[in-house]
Coordinates of C-alpha atoms and ligand atoms in Angstrom, one line a residue:
M1 CA -0.1 0.0 0.0
R2 CA 1.1 3.6 -0.7
V3 CA 1.1 6.2 2.0
E4 CA 1.4 9.6 0.5
P5 CA 2.7 12.9 2.2
V6 CA 0.2 15.0 3.7
P7 CA 0.3 18.8 4.4
A8 CA -0.8 18.5 8.0
V9 CA -3.0 16.3 10.2
V10 CA -5.9 18.1 11.9
G11 CA -8.9 16.9 13.9
H12 CA -10.5 15.0 16.9
V13 CA -10.6 11.3 17.0
A14 CA -11.0 8.4 19.4
V15 CA -9.0 5.2 19.4
P16 CA -10.2 1.7 20.2
G17 CA -10.0 0.2 23.7
D18 CA -6.6 -0.4 25.4
K19 CA -5.2 -3.8 24.2
S20 CA -3.3 -4.5 27.4
I21 CA -6.4 -4.0 29.5
S22 CA -8.7 -5.8 26.9
H23 CA -6.6 -8.9 27.4
R24 CA -6.8 -8.7 31.0
A25 CA -10.5 -7.9 31.2
V26 CA -11.3 -11.1 29.4
L27 CA -8.8 -13.3 31.3
V28 CA -9.8 -12.0 34.6
G29 CA -13.5 -12.0 33.5
A30 CA -13.1 -15.7 32.8
I31 CA -12.2 -16.5 36.4
C32 CA -14.8 -14.3 38.0
D33 CA -18.1 -15.5 39.5
G34 CA -20.8 -14.3 37.3
E35 CA -21.0 -12.1 34.2
T36 CA -18.5 -9.4 33.3
V37 CA -19.9 -6.6 30.9
V38 CA -16.9 -5.1 29.0
R39 CA -17.4 -1.8 27.1
G40 CA -14.9 -0.2 24.9
F41 CA -13.3 -3.6 24.3
G42 CA -10.3 -3.2 21.8
R43 CA -11.1 -5.7 19.1
S44 CA -8.0 -6.8 17.1
A45 CA -6.4 -10.0 16.0
D46 CA -4.6 -10.3 19.4
T47 CA -7.5 -9.7 21.6
E48 CA -9.6 -12.1 19.3
S49 CA -6.9 -14.6 20.2
T50 CA -7.8 -14.1 23.9
L51 CA -11.5 -14.5 23.2
E52 CA -10.8 -17.7 21.3
A53 CA -8.6 -19.0 24.1
V54 CA -11.1 -18.5 27.0
R55 CA -13.8 -20.0 24.8
A56 CA -11.6 -23.0 24.3
L57 CA -11.4 -23.1 28.1
G58 CA -15.2 -23.5 28.5
V59 CA -16.1 -19.7 29.0
E60 CA -19.1 -18.3 27.2
V61 CA -18.4 -14.9 25.6
V62 CA -21.3 -13.1 24.0
D63 CA -20.4 -10.2 21.5
E64 CA -23.0 -7.7 21.9
D65 CA -21.4 -5.5 19.5
V66 CA -17.8 -4.7 18.1
D67 CA -16.7 -3.3 21.4
T68 CA -19.1 -4.7 24.1
L69 CA -18.8 -8.2 25.5
R70 CA -20.4 -10.3 28.1
V71 CA -18.0 -12.7 29.7
R72 CA -19.7 -15.4 31.7
G73 CA -17.0 -16.3 34.3
R74 CA -16.5 -19.8 35.5
G75 CA -15.1 -18.9 38.8
L76 CA -11.4 -19.1 39.9
R77 CA -11.1 -22.8 39.3
G78 CA -13.7 -23.5 36.8
L79 CA -11.7 -23.5 33.5
V80 CA -11.7 -26.8 31.4
A81 CA -8.8 -28.3 29.7
P82 CA -9.6 -28.4 25.9
A83 CA -8.7 -31.5 23.9
G84 CA -6.3 -29.6 21.7
A85 CA -3.7 -26.8 22.0
I86 CA -4.7 -23.2 22.7
D87 CA -3.5 -21.0 19.8
C88 CA -2.3 -17.8 21.2
G89 CA -1.5 -16.3 17.5
N90 CA 0.8 -13.4 17.7
A91 CA -0.2 -12.3 21.3
G92 CA 2.6 -12.2 23.7
T93 CA 0.5 -10.8 26.5
L94 CA -1.9 -13.8 26.0
M95 CA 0.8 -16.4 26.1
R96 CA 2.5 -14.9 29.1
L97 CA -0.5 -14.1 31.2
L98 CA -2.6 -17.2 30.7
P99 CA -0.1 -19.7 32.2
G100 CA -0.7 -17.6 35.5
I101 CA -4.3 -18.7 35.5
L102 CA -3.9 -22.2 34.1
V103 CA -1.6 -23.3 36.9
G104 CA -4.7 -22.9 39.3
Q105 CA -6.8 -25.2 37.2
D106 CA -7.1 -29.0 36.9
G107 CA -5.5 -30.5 33.9
R108 CA -2.7 -30.1 31.3
F109 CA -2.7 -27.2 28.8
E110 CA -0.7 -26.8 25.6
L111 CA -0.1 -23.3 24.3
T112 CA 1.0 -22.6 20.8
G113 CA 1.8 -19.3 18.8
D114 CA 2.6 -18.1 15.4
E115 CA 6.2 -18.0 14.1
S116 CA 7.0 -14.6 15.7
L117 CA 5.5 -15.6 19.1
S118 CA 7.3 -19.1 19.0
S119 CA 10.7 -17.2 18.9
R120 CA 10.1 -15.0 21.9
P121 CA 11.6 -15.9 25.3
M122 CA 9.1 -17.8 27.7
E123 CA 11.4 -19.1 30.3
R124 CA 11.0 -15.7 32.1
V125 CA 7.2 -16.8 32.9
A126 CA 8.1 -20.5 33.3
E127 CA 10.8 -20.2 35.9
P128 CA 8.9 -18.2 38.6
L129 CA 5.8 -20.3 38.0
R130 CA 7.9 -23.6 38.6
R131 CA 9.2 -22.0 41.8
M132 CA 5.5 -21.6 42.9
G133 CA 5.1 -25.4 42.4
A134 CA 3.6 -25.6 38.8
T135 CA 5.1 -27.7 36.0
I136 CA 5.8 -25.8 32.9
D137 CA 7.7 -27.2 29.9
T138 CA 9.0 -24.8 27.3
T139 CA 10.5 -25.8 23.9
D140 CA 14.1 -24.6 24.3
G141 CA 12.8 -21.6 26.3
H142 CA 10.0 -20.9 23.7
A143 CA 6.5 -21.9 22.7
P144 CA 4.8 -24.5 22.5
L145 CA 4.4 -24.4 26.3
V146 CA 2.8 -27.2 28.4
V147 CA 1.3 -26.0 31.7
E148 CA 0.2 -28.1 34.6
G149 CA -0.8 -26.7 38.0
G150 CA -0.6 -28.3 41.4
E151 CA -0.3 -27.2 45.0
L152 CA 1.0 -23.6 44.7
H153 CA 2.9 -21.7 47.3
A154 CA 3.6 -18.0 47.4
I155 CA 7.0 -16.5 46.4
D156 CA 8.9 -13.2 46.7
Y157 CA 10.2 -12.7 43.1
E158 CA 12.6 -10.0 41.9
L159 CA 12.0 -9.6 38.2
P160 CA 15.4 -9.9 36.2
V161 CA 13.8 -7.8 33.5
A162 CA 11.2 -5.1 33.7
S163 CA 8.2 -6.9 32.2
A164 CA 4.5 -6.3 33.0
Q165 CA 3.8 -9.6 31.4
V166 CA 5.9 -11.6 33.7
K167 CA 4.8 -9.5 36.7
S168 CA 1.1 -10.2 35.8
A169 CA 1.6 -14.1 35.3
I170 CA 3.2 -14.3 38.8
L171 CA 0.4 -12.1 40.4
L172 CA -2.3 -14.2 38.7
A173 CA -0.8 -17.4 40.0
G174 CA -0.5 -15.7 43.5
L175 CA -4.4 -15.8 43.5
Y176 CA -4.1 -19.7 43.8
A177 CA -1.1 -19.9 46.1
E178 CA -0.8 -20.4 49.8
G179 CA 0.7 -17.2 51.3
E180 CA 1.6 -13.7 50.1
T181 CA 3.2 -13.4 46.7
T182 CA 5.3 -10.3 46.1
V183 CA 6.7 -9.2 42.7
V184 CA 9.5 -6.6 43.0
E185 CA 10.2 -4.7 39.7
P186 CA 13.6 -3.2 38.7
L187 CA 11.6 -0.4 37.2
P188 CA 7.9 0.4 37.5
T189 CA 6.0 -1.2 34.5
R190 CA 2.3 -0.9 33.6
D191 CA 0.1 -1.9 36.5
H192 CA -3.1 -2.7 34.6
T193 CA -3.2 -6.2 36.1
E194 CA -2.9 -5.0 39.8
R195 CA -5.6 -2.4 39.2
L196 CA -8.1 -4.9 37.7
L197 CA -7.5 -7.4 40.3
E198 CA -8.1 -4.7 43.0
R199 CA -11.4 -3.9 41.4
A200 CA -12.4 -7.5 41.1
G201 CA -12.0 -7.7 44.9
A202 CA -8.7 -9.6 45.1
P203 CA -6.5 -9.1 48.1
V204 CA -3.8 -6.9 46.2
R205 CA -1.4 -4.3 47.3
R206 CA 0.2 -1.9 44.8
R207 CA 3.5 -0.1 45.6
P208 CA 5.8 2.0 43.5
N209 CA 8.2 -0.8 42.9
S210 CA 6.3 -3.9 43.9
A211 CA 3.0 -5.6 44.2
T212 CA 1.6 -8.2 46.5
V213 CA -1.4 -10.5 46.2
S214 CA -2.7 -13.4 48.3
R215 CA -5.0 -16.3 47.7
A216 CA -8.5 -15.1 46.5
E217 CA -11.9 -16.7 47.5
R218 CA -13.9 -15.1 44.4
L219 CA -13.5 -12.5 41.9
S220 CA -16.3 -10.2 40.6
L221 CA -15.9 -7.3 38.0
G222 CA -19.4 -6.5 37.0
E223 CA -19.3 -3.7 34.4
L224 CA -15.9 -2.6 33.1
E225 CA -15.2 0.3 30.8
I226 CA -11.9 0.4 29.0
P227 CA -10.2 3.6 28.1
G228 CA -8.7 4.2 24.6
D229 CA -5.3 2.7 23.9
F230 CA -2.5 5.1 24.4
S231 CA -0.3 3.0 22.2
S232 CA -2.7 3.4 19.4
A233 CA -3.1 7.2 19.9
A234 CA 0.7 7.4 19.7
P235 CA 1.1 7.2 15.9
L236 CA -1.5 10.1 15.5
L237 CA 0.1 12.1 18.2
V238 CA 3.6 11.8 16.6
A239 CA 2.3 12.7 13.2
A240 CA 0.7 15.8 15.0
A241 CA 4.0 16.6 16.7
T242 CA 6.3 16.3 13.4
I243 CA 4.1 17.6 10.6
P244 CA 4.1 21.4 10.7
G245 CA 0.7 23.0 11.1
S246 CA -0.8 19.8 12.7
T247 CA -3.1 19.6 15.7
V248 CA -4.7 16.3 16.8
T249 CA -6.9 15.6 19.9
V250 CA -7.4 12.1 20.9
H251 CA -10.3 11.8 23.2
G252 CA -11.0 9.3 26.1
V253 CA -7.5 7.9 26.0
G254 CA -5.8 5.9 28.8
L255 CA -3.3 8.1 30.5
N256 CA -1.9 5.6 33.1
P257 CA 1.4 7.3 34.1
R258 CA 3.3 4.0 33.5
R259 CA 2.3 4.2 29.8
T260 CA 2.6 7.8 28.9
G261 CA 6.3 8.3 28.8
L262 CA 6.0 9.4 25.2
L263 CA 4.1 12.4 26.1
D264 CA 6.7 13.6 28.6
V265 CA 9.5 12.9 25.9
L266 CA 7.5 14.9 23.2
E267 CA 7.0 17.8 25.6
R268 CA 10.7 17.7 26.6
M269 CA 11.5 18.0 22.8
G270 CA 9.3 21.0 22.4
A271 CA 6.0 19.5 21.2
R272 CA 2.9 21.4 22.5
V273 CA 1.0 18.8 24.7
A274 CA -2.2 19.5 26.5
V275 CA -4.4 17.2 28.4
Y276 CA -8.1 18.1 29.0
N277 CA -10.9 16.3 31.0
R278 CA -8.8 14.2 33.2
R279 CA -11.0 11.5 34.6
A280 CA -11.0 7.8 35.5
I281 CA -12.4 5.2 33.0
G282 CA -12.6 1.7 34.4
G283 CA -10.2 2.5 37.4
E284 CA -7.6 3.9 35.1
P285 CA -6.5 7.5 34.6
A286 CA -7.7 8.9 31.4
G287 CA -8.4 12.2 29.5
D288 CA -8.4 13.9 26.2
V289 CA -4.8 14.5 24.8
E290 CA -4.0 17.4 22.2
V291 CA -0.7 17.5 20.6
R292 CA 0.3 20.5 18.3
A293 CA 3.3 20.6 15.9
S294 CA 6.3 22.9 16.7
E295 CA 10.1 22.7 16.3
L296 CA 11.5 19.7 18.0
V297 CA 14.9 19.3 19.6
G298 CA 16.7 16.0 20.2
T299 CA 16.9 14.2 23.6
T300 CA 18.2 11.3 25.6
I301 CA 16.0 8.4 26.8
T302 CA 17.6 6.7 29.7
A303 CA 17.1 3.1 30.8
G304 CA 14.8 4.2 33.6
E305 CA 12.4 5.8 31.2
V306 CA 12.1 2.8 28.7
P307 CA 9.2 0.9 30.4
G308 CA 7.0 4.1 30.2
L309 CA 7.2 4.1 26.3
V310 CA 8.6 0.7 25.4
D311 CA 6.1 0.2 22.7
E312 CA 6.4 3.9 21.5
L313 CA 10.2 3.8 21.0
P314 CA 9.8 3.2 17.3
L315 CA 7.7 6.3 16.9
F316 CA 10.2 8.1 19.2
A317 CA 12.8 7.3 16.6
L318 CA 10.7 8.9 13.9
A319 CA 10.1 12.1 16.1
A320 CA 13.9 12.2 16.7
C321 CA 14.5 12.1 13.0
H322 CA 12.6 15.5 12.8
A323 CA 14.2 17.0 15.7
R324 CA 17.2 19.4 15.8
G325 CA 20.2 17.6 17.0
D326 CA 21.2 14.3 18.3
S327 CA 18.9 11.9 20.3
V328 CA 19.9 8.6 22.0
V329 CA 17.9 5.7 23.5
R330 CA 19.7 3.6 26.2
G331 CA 18.6 0.6 28.1
A332 CA 16.2 -0.8 25.6
G333 CA 17.5 -4.1 24.8
E334 CA 14.1 -5.7 25.4
L335 CA 13.2 -4.1 22.1
R336 CA 15.2 -6.9 20.3
V337 CA 12.7 -9.6 21.7
K338 CA 9.4 -7.9 20.9
E339 CA 7.2 -9.1 17.8
T340 CA 10.4 -8.6 15.8
D341 CA 13.8 -7.2 16.6
R342 CA 12.6 -3.6 16.8
I343 CA 16.0 -2.0 17.1
E344 CA 17.2 -3.6 13.8
G345 CA 13.7 -3.1 12.2
V346 CA 13.4 0.6 13.1
V347 CA 17.0 1.4 12.2
E348 CA 17.0 -0.3 8.8
E349 CA 13.7 0.9 7.7
L350 CA 14.1 4.5 8.6
R351 CA 17.5 4.6 7.1
R352 CA 16.0 3.5 3.8
L353 CA 13.9 6.5 4.0
G354 CA 16.9 8.8 4.5
A355 CA 17.2 9.0 8.3
H356 CA 20.5 9.3 10.0
I357 CA 20.0 6.7 12.6
R358 CA 22.2 3.7 13.8
A359 CA 21.8 0.9 16.1
T360 CA 23.5 0.2 19.5
D361 CA 23.2 -3.0 21.5
D362 CA 20.5 -1.7 23.7
G363 CA 19.0 1.2 21.6
F364 CA 19.7 3.6 18.9
R365 CA 21.2 7.0 18.0
V366 CA 19.7 9.5 15.8
R367 CA 21.0 12.7 14.1
G368 CA 17.9 14.8 13.6
V369 CA 17.3 17.3 10.8
P370 CA 14.2 19.6 11.1
A371 CA 12.9 18.7 7.6
R372 CA 10.9 15.9 6.1
L373 CA 12.5 12.4 5.4
R374 CA 12.8 11.6 1.6
G375 CA 10.5 8.5 1.8
G376 CA 10.7 5.2 0.0
V377 CA 9.8 1.6 0.8
V378 CA 9.2 0.3 4.4
D379 CA 8.9 -3.5 4.9
V380 CA 6.9 -3.9 8.2
R381 CA 8.4 -7.4 8.8
G382 CA 5.0 -8.6 10.2
D383 CA 5.1 -6.3 13.0
H384 CA 2.2 -4.0 13.8
R385 CA 4.1 -1.2 15.4
L386 CA 6.4 -1.0 12.4
A387 CA 3.4 -0.8 10.1
M388 CA 2.2 2.3 12.1
L389 CA 5.6 3.6 12.2
G390 CA 6.0 3.3 8.3
A391 CA 2.4 5.0 7.8
V392 CA 3.3 8.0 9.9
A393 CA 6.7 8.1 8.3
G394 CA 5.1 8.2 4.8
M395 CA 2.7 11.1 5.9
S396 CA 5.5 13.1 7.1
S397 CA 7.8 12.4 4.2
I398 CA 8.6 14.2 0.8
E399 CA 7.8 11.4 -1.5
G400 CA 5.7 9.1 0.5
V401 CA 6.2 5.4 1.4
E402 CA 5.5 2.2 -0.1
L403 CA 4.3 0.1 3.0
R404 CA 4.9 -3.6 2.5
G405 CA 2.8 -5.7 4.7
A406 CA 0.6 -2.9 5.9
E407 CA -2.1 -5.3 6.9
A408 CA -0.1 -6.2 10.2
V409 CA -1.9 -3.2 11.8
E410 CA -4.8 -5.7 12.3
V411 CA -2.8 -7.1 15.1
S412 CA -3.7 -4.1 17.4
F413 CA -5.6 -1.5 15.5
P414 CA -7.9 -2.7 12.7
G415 CA -9.2 0.8 11.8
F416 CA -5.8 2.5 11.8
F417 CA -5.7 3.6 8.0
E418 CA -9.2 4.7 8.1
L419 CA -8.6 7.0 11.1
L420 CA -5.6 8.5 9.5
A421 CA -7.7 9.3 6.5
Q422 CA -10.1 11.2 8.7
L423 CA -7.2 13.3 10.0
E424 CA -5.9 14.2 6.6
A425 CA -9.3 15.0 5.1
A426 CA -10.1 17.5 8.2
Ligands
LIG501 C1 2.6 -5.6 27.7 C2 3.7 -5.4 28.3 C3 5.0 -5.0 27.5 C4 4.6 -4.5 26.1 C5 3.5 -5.3 25.4 C6 2.2 -5.4 26.2 C7 1.3 -6.1 28.6 O1 5.7 -6.2 27.4 O2 5.7 -4.3 25.3 O3 3.2 -4.7 24.2 O4 0.2 -5.9 28.1 O5 1.7 -6.4 29.8 P1 6.7 -6.7 28.4 O6 6.0 -7.3 29.5 O7 7.4 -7.9 27.6 O8 7.7 -5.7 28.6

């Protein structure tokens, strides 16, 4: 598909529900007593994988409409082992969180994924769950996984890498374990699981650098509204920040401070950022975010900041290309084990468009020029975040971008191109 350059992006939009929270709402809803009504569900290939997974485990899910679901929970221990494997597709969050629930069920469960997911590290989840008393077999550290529960006991666990997925798996398993399970984080990561469990009535304590959970008797969520996905808003906000004359407002978007590092960074670079109507949606901070273009300057992102914008670092690279001076990202080695090696992908694809960017072991360096990139071809490598990066790069370029594999956006944001078109037409 071709993405043509645009003079500016202007308008007001809303984005689909947060993907991280949508996965969690369905997974936790599945082990609640009674029905959970989920509104603002972010429907995408990834979250469809989660719906299929809980259905395979015996949970009835009624699709009321595209973004409203009724999840008929089977209680904490009521999931049923399917005859075959559970296919997690491309969804890392599903494959890493689900074992935390399966270890509390009777039976043996096999989890498989697509080629990309099958190349991602899984020992990081298997190892702590084994310490709790579960049996988890990986395939040389990767999927397919085989999960079997047992008598679980609580652990105190210091995460070797900052990962919300691993933290969440341990906390979910902690619901079934004797004693108090504590996860200590090297850096604070998204706390959607903690917030949701708290809302469901589980005994959870949240702290700046750790979370504790104890055995739960029953969970119940009732009605849950999911805010817009900040990571889906991010490409629109970066388009607004980098294309002169642009102003974009994204309404009703999640603004959990552990997710919005990109806003702080854009502001530091000189973008004009404003947040209106701050409110809570489904127990999460939310609001309307407006970004206006202005001249940007380069900046350094340190390891401590990385978890707050881990999925937005590819877009940061593009903003840095448009900023005056040098930008650096450090301590982001985790990017190498995302859906693709995102350090290699971002650097190689942006270079082909004329960017001055080079990879380091744990990040990248950019020499920014306050002008449009030339444009050219972007191969998205099957990675939804690279597809959105390539699209914004095309809009802010001189010649446009030929986007190879654009359909990868379906993984997290099926209406992405239609929404972009709305902003151009405005
Ligand atoms: C996610 C956590 C992050 C993030 C991913 C979603 C989650 O992964 O990159 O897109 O929903 O918990 P890690 O836990 O591997 O850092």
